[in-house]
PDB file of C-alpha atoms in Angstrom:
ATOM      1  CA  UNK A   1      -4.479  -6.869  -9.738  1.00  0.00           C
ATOM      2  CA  UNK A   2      -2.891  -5.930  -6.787  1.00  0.00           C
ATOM      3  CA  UNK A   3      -3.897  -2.067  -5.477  1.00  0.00           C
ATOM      4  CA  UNK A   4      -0.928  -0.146  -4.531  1.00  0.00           C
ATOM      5  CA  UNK A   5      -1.301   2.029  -0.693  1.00  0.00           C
ATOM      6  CA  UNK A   6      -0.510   5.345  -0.518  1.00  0.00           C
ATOM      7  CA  UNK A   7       0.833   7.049   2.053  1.00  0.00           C
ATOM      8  CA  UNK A   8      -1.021  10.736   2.559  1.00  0.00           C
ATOM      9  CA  UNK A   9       1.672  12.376   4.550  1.00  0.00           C
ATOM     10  CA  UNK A  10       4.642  12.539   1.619  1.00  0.00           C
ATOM     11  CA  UNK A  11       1.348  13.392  -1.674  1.00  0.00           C
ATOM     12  CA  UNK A  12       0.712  16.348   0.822  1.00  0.00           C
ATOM     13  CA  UNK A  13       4.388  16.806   1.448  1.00  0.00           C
ATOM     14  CA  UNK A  14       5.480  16.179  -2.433  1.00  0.00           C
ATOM     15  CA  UNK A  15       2.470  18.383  -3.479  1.00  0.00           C
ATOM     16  CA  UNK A  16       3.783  21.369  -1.275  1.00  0.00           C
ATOM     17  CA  UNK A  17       6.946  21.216  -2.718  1.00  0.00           C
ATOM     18  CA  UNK A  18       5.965  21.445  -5.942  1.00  0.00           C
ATOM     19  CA  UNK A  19       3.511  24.327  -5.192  1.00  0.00           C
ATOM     20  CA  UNK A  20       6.444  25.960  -3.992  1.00  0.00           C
ATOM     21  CA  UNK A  21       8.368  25.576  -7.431  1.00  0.00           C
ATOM     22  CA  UNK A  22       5.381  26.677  -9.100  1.00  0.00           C
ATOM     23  CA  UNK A  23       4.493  29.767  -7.008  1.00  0.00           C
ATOM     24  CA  UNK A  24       8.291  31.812  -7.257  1.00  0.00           C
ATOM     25  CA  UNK A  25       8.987  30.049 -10.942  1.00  0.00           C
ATOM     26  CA  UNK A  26       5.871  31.737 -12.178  1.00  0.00           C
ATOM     27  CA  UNK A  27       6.801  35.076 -10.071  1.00  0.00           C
ATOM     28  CA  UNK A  28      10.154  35.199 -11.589  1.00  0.00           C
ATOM     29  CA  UNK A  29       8.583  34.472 -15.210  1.00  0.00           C
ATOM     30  CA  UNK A  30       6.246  37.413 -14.610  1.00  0.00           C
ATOM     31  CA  UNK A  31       9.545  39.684 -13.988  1.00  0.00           C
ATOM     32  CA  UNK A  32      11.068  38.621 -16.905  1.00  0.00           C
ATOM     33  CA  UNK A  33       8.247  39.153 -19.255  1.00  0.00           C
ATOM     34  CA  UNK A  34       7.614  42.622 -17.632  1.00  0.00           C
ATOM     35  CA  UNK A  35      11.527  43.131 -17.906  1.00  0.00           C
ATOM     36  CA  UNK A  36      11.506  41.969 -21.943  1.00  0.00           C
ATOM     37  CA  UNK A  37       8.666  44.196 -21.732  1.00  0.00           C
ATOM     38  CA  UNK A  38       6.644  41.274 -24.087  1.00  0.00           C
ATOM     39  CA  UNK A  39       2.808  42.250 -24.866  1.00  0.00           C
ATOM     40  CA  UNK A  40      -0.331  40.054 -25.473  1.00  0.00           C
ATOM     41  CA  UNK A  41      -0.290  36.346 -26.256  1.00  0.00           C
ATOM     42  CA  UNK A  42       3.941  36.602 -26.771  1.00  0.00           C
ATOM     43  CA  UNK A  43       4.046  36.784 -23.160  1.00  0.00           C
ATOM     44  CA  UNK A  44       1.423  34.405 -22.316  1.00  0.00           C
ATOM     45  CA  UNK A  45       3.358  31.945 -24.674  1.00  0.00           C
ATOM     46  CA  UNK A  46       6.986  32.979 -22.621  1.00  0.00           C
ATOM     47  CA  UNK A  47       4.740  31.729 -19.852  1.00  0.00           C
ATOM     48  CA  UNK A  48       3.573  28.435 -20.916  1.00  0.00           C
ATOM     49  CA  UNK A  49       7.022  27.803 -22.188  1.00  0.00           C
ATOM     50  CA  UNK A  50       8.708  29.000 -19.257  1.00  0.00           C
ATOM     51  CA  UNK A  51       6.523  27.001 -16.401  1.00  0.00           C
ATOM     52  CA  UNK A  52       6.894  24.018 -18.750  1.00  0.00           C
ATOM     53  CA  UNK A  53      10.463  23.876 -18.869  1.00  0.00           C
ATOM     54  CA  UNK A  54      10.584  24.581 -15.101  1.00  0.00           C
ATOM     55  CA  UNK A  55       8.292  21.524 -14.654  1.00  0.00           C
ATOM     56  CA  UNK A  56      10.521  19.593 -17.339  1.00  0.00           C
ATOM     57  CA  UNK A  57      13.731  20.550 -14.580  1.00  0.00           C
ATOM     58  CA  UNK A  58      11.539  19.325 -11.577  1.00  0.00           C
ATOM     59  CA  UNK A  59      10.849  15.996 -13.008  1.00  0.00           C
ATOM     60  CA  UNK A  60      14.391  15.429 -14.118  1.00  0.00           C
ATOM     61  CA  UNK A  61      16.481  17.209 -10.816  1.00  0.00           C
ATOM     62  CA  UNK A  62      13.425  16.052  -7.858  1.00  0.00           C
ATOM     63  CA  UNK A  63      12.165  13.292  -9.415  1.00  0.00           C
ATOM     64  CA  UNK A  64      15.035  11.407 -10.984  1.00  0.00           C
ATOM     65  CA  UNK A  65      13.165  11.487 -13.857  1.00  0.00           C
ATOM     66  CA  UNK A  66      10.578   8.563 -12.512  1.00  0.00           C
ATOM     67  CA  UNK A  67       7.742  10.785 -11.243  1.00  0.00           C
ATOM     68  CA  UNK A  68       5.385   7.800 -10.830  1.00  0.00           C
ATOM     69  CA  UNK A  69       7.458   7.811  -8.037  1.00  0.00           C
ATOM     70  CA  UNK A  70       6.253  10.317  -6.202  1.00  0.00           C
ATOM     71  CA  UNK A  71       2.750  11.904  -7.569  1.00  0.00           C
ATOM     72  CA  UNK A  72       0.259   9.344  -7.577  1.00  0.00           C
ATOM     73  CA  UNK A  73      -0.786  10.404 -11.725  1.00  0.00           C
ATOM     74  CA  UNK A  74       2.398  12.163 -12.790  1.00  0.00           C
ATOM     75  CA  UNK A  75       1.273  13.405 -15.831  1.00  0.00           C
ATOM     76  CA  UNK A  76      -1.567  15.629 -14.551  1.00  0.00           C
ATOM     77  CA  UNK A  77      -0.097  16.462 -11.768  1.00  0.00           C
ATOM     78  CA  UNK A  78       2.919  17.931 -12.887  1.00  0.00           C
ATOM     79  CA  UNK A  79       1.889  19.028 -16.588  1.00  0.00           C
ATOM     80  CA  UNK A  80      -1.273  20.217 -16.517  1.00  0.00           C
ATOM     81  CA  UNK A  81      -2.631  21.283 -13.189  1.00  0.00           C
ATOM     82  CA  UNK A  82      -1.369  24.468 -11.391  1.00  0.00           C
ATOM     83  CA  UNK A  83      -0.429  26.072 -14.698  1.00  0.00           C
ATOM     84  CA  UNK A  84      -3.896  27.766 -14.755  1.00  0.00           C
ATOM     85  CA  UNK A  85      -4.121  28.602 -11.284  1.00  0.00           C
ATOM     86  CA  UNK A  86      -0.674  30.654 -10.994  1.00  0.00           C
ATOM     87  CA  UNK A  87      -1.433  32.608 -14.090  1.00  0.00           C
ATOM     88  CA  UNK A  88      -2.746  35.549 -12.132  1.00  0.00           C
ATOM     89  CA  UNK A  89       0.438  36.076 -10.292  1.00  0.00           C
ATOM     90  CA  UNK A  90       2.050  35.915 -13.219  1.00  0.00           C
ATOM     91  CA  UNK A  91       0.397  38.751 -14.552  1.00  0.00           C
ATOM     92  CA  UNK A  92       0.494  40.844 -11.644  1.00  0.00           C
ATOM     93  CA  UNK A  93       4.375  40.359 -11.851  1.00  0.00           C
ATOM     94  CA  UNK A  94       3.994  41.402 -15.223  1.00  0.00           C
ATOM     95  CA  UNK A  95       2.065  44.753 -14.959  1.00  0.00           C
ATOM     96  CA  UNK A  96       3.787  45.801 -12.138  1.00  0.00           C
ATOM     97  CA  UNK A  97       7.407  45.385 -13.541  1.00  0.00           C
ATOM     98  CA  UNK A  98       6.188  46.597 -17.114  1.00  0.00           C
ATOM     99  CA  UNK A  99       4.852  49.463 -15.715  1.00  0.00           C
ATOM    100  CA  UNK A 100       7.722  50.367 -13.892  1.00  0.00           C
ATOM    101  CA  UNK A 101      10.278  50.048 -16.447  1.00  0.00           C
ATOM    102  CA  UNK A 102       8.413  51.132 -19.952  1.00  0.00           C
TER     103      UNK A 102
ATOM    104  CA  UNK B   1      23.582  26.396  -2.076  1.00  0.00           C
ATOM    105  CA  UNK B   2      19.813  27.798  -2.969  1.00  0.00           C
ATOM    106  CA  UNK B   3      20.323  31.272  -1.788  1.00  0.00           C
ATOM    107  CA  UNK B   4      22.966  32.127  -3.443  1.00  0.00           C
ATOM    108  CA  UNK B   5      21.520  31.033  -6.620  1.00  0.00           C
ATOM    109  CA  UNK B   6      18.933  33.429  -5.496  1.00  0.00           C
ATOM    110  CA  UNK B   7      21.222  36.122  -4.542  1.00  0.00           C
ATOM    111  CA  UNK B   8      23.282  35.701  -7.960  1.00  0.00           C
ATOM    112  CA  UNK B   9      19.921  35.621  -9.945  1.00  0.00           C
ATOM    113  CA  UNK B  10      18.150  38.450  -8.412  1.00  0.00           C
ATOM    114  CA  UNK B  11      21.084  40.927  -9.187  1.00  0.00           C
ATOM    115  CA  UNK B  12      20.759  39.670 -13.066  1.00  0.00           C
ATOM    116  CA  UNK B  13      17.322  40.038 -12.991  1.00  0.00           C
ATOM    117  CA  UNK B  14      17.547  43.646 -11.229  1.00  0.00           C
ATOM    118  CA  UNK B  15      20.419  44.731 -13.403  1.00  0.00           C
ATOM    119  CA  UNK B  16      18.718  43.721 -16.554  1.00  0.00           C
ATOM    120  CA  UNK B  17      15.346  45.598 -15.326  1.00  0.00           C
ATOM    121  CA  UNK B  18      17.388  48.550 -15.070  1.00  0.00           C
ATOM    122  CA  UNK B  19      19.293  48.275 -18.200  1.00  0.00           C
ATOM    123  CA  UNK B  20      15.749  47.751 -19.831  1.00  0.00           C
ATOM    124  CA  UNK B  21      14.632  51.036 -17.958  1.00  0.00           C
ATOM    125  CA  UNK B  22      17.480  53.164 -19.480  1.00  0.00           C
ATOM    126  CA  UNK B  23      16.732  51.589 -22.574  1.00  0.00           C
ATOM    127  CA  UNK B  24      12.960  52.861 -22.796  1.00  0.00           C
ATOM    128  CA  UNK B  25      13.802  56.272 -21.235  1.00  0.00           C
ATOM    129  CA  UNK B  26      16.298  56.505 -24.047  1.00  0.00           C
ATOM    130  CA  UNK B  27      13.576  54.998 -27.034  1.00  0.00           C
ATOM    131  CA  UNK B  28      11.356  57.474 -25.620  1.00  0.00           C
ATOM    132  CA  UNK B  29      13.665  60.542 -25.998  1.00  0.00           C
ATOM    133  CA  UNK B  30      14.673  59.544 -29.762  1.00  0.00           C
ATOM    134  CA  UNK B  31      10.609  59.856 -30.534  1.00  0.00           C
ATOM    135  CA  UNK B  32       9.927  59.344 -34.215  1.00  0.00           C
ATOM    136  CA  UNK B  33      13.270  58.456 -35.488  1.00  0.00           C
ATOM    137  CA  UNK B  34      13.480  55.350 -33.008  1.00  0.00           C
ATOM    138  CA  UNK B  35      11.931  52.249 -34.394  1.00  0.00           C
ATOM    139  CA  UNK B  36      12.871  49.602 -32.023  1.00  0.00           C
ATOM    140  CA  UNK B  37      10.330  46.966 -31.474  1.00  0.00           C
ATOM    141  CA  UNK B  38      12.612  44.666 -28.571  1.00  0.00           C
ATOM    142  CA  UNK B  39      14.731  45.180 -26.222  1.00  0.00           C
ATOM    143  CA  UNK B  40      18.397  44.499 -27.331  1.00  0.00           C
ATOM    144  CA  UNK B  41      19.787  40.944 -27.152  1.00  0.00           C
ATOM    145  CA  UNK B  42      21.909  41.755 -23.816  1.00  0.00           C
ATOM    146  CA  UNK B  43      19.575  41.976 -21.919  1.00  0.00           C
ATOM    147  CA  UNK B  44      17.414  39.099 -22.775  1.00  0.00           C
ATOM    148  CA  UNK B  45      20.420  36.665 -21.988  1.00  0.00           C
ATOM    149  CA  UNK B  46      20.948  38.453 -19.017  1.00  0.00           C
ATOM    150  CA  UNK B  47      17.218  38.283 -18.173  1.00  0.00           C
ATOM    151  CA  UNK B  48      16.952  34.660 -19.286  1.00  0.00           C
ATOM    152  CA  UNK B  49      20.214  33.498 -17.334  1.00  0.00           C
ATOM    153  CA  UNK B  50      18.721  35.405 -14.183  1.00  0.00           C
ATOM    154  CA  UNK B  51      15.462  33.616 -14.123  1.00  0.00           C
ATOM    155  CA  UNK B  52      17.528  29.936 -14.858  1.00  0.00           C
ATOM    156  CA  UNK B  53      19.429  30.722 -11.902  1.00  0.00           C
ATOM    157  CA  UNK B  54      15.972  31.500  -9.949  1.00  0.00           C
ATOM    158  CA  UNK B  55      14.427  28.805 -10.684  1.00  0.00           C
ATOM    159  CA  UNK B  56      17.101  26.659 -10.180  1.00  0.00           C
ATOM    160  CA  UNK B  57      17.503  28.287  -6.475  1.00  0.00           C
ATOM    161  CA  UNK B  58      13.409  27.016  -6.379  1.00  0.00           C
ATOM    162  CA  UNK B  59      14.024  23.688  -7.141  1.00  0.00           C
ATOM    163  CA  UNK B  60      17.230  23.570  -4.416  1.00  0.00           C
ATOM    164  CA  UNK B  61      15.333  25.005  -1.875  1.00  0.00           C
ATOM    165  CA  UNK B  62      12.533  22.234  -1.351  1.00  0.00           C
ATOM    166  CA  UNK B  63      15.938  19.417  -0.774  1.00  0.00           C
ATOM    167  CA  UNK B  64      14.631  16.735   2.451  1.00  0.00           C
ATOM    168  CA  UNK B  65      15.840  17.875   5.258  1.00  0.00           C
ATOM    169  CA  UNK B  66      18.321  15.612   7.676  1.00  0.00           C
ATOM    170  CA  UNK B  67      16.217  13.472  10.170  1.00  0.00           C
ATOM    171  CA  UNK B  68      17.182  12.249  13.340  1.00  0.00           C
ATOM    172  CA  UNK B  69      15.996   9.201  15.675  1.00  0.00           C
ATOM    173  CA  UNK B  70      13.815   9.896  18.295  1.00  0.00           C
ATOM    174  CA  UNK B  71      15.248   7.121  20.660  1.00  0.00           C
ATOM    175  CA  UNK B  72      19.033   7.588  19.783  1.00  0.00           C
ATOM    176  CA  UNK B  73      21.240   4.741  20.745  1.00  0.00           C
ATOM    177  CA  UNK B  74      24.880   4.837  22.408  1.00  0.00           C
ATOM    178  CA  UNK B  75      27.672   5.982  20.678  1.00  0.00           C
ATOM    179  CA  UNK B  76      31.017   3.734  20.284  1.00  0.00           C
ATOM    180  CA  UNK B  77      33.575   6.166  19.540  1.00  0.00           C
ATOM    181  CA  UNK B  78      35.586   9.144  20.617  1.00  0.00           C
ATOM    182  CA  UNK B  79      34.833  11.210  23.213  1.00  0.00           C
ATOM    183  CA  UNK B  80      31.009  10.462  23.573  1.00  0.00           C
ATOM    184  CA  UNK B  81      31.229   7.262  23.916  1.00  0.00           C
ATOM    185  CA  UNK B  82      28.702   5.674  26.052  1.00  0.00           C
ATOM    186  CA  UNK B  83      26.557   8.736  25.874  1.00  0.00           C
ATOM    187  CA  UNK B  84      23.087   8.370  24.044  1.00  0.00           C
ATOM    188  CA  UNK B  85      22.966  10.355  21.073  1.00  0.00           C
ATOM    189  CA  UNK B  86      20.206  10.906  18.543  1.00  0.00           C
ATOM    190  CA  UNK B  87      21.453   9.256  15.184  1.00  0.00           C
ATOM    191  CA  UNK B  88      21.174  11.441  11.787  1.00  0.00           C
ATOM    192  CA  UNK B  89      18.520   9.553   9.269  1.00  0.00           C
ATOM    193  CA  UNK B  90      18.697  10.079   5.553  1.00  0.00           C
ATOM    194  CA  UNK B  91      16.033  10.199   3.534  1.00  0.00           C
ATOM    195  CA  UNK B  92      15.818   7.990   0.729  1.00  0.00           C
ATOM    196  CA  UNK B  93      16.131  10.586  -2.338  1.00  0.00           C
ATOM    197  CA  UNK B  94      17.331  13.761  -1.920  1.00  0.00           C
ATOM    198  CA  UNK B  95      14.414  16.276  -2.643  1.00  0.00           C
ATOM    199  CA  UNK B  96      10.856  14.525  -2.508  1.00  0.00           C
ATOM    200  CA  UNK B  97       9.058  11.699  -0.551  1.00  0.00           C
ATOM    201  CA  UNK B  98       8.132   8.099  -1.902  1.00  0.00           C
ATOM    202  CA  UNK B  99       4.497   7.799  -1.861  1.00  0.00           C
ATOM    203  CA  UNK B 100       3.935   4.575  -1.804  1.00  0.00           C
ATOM    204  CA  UNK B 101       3.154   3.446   1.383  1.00  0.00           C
ATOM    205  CA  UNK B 102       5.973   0.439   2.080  1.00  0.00           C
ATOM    206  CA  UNK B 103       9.162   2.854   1.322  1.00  0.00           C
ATOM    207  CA  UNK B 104       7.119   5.985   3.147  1.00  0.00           C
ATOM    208  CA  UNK B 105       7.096   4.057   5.840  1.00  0.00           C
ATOM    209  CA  UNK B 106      10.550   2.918   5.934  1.00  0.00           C
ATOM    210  CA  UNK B 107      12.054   6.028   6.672  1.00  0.00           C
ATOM    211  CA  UNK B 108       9.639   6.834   9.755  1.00  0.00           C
ATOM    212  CA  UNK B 109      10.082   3.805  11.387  1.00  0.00           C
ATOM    213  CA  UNK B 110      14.169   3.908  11.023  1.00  0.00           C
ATOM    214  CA  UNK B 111      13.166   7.892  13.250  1.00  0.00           C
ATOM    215  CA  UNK B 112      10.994   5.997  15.486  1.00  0.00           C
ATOM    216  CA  UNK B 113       7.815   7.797  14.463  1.00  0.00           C
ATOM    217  CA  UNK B 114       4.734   6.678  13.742  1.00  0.00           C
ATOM    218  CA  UNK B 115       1.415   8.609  12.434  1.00  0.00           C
ATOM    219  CA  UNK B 116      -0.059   7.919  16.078  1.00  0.00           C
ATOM    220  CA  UNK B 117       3.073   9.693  18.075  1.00  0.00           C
ATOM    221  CA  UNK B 118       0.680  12.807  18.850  1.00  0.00           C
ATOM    222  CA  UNK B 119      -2.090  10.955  19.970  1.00  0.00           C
ATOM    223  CA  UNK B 120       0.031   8.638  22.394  1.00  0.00           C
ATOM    224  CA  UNK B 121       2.061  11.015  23.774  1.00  0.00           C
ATOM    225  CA  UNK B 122      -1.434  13.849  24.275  1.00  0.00           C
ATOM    226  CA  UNK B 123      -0.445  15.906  27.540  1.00  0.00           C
ATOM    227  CA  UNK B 124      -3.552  15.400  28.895  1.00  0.00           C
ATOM    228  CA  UNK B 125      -2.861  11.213  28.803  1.00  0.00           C
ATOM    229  CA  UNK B 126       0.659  11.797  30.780  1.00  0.00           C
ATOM    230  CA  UNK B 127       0.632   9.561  33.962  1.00  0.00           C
ATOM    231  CA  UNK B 128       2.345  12.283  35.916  1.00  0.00           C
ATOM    232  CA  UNK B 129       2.539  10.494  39.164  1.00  0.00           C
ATOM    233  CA  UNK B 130       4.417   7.739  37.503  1.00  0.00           C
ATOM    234  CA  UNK B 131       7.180   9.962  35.588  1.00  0.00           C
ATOM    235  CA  UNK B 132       7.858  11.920  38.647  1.00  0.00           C
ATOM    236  CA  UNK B 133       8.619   8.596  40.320  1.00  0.00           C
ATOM    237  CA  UNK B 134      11.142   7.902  37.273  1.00  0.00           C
ATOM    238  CA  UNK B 135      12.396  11.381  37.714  1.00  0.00           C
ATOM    239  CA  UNK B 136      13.276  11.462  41.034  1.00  0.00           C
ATOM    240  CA  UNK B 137      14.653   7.950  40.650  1.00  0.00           C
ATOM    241  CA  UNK B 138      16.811   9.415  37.992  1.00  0.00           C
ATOM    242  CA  UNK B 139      17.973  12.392  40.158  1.00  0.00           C
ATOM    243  CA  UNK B 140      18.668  10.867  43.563  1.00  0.00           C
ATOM    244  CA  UNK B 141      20.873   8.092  41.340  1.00  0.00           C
ATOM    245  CA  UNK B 142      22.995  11.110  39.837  1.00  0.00           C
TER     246      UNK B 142
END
């Protein structure tokens, strides 16, 4: 089978973009569960549901829905990793704006 | 496009914070006889709606930029005719990069770049002597 060549310069530049995304979607999320004032797993399940249907809107506005395209494994890239890592802003979004308004 | 989508979302986000403010202050002052377990349903849409909008702002924000040619090559029309100007390159798709290599490529060579562009043109490798030659060639010809 013939090996397909990657080219580094646009997974780095793809990647960053996407970080990007991540980082103020999961921000904003925090806001809005500290606005809704939501408490204990509710707002870690507003979370999950609201990065995943941010990530659904990537892969259908950036990626023309083919994201084979563009991330060399799709799935994990755009699913799965990154959710864990930008739960602690989340939550800092969350205290702090659930402090301030309850 | 993306800032205003941040603009318009921010001020429903920081109008529904405050409306959720008054709303606790006022919970708070009714003690006992207030039982309310949510905050009401206007401003969740507003919340919601704000946070679509940010998002959305996100995901316009990280559009490809225009490109242009490093070369440029001499314009046929109007007023600049004759006159080398630097030609505007699309990119393929609008927001991210092709990663496979043959369409990566594609784009860079249509700029004139290559991955080697900083080595070859290092400061320290300029033949000086030679492009002051060129230079004052160029001027004394003006």
């Amino acid at each position: 089978m013939k090996e397909t060549i990657y080219y580094n310069g646009s997974i780095q530049s793809n990647k960053q973009k996407l970080g990007r995304v991540r980082d103020i979607s999961s921000l904003a999320l925090g806001v809005g569960c500290g606005i809704l004032a939501l408490e204990s797993l509710v707002g870690f399940g507003f979370y999950i549901v609201g990065t995943t249907l941010t990530n659904l809107l990537f892969i259908w506005i950036c990626c023309g829905s083919e994201p084979s395209k563009f991330f060399v494994s799709p799935k994990r890239e755009l699913l799965l990793e990154g959710v864990v890592e930008n739960v602690p802003g989340f939550v800092m979004m969350w205290c702090l704006v659930y402090a301030i308004v309850s | 496009m993306s800032s205003v989508l941040y603009i318009v979302g921010g001020v429903l986000v920081l109008h529904a914070a405050y409306s959720s403010m008054e709303f606790h202050l006022l919970a708070k002052s009714m003690h006992q006889e207030c039982t309310f377990t949510t905050v009401p349903s206007d401003i969740i849409h507003e919340t919601v709606y704000g946070l679509v909008l940010i998002i959305l702002g996100a995901i316009r924000s990280v559009r490809n930029e225009v490109a242009y040619t490093v070369e440029g090559s001499e314009s046929s029309e109007g007023a600049l005719k004759g006159i080398n100007i630097n030609v505007a390159v699309k990119q393929d798709h609008e927001y991210l990069r092709p990663i496979e290599m043959k369409r990566a490529v594609a784009v860079s060579e249509r700029i004139g770049l290559n991955d080697y562009a900083e080595f070859e043109s290092r400061v320290d490798f300029v033949d000086l002597v030679e492009k002051r030659k060129e230079f004052n060639q160029w001027s004394e010809a003006q």
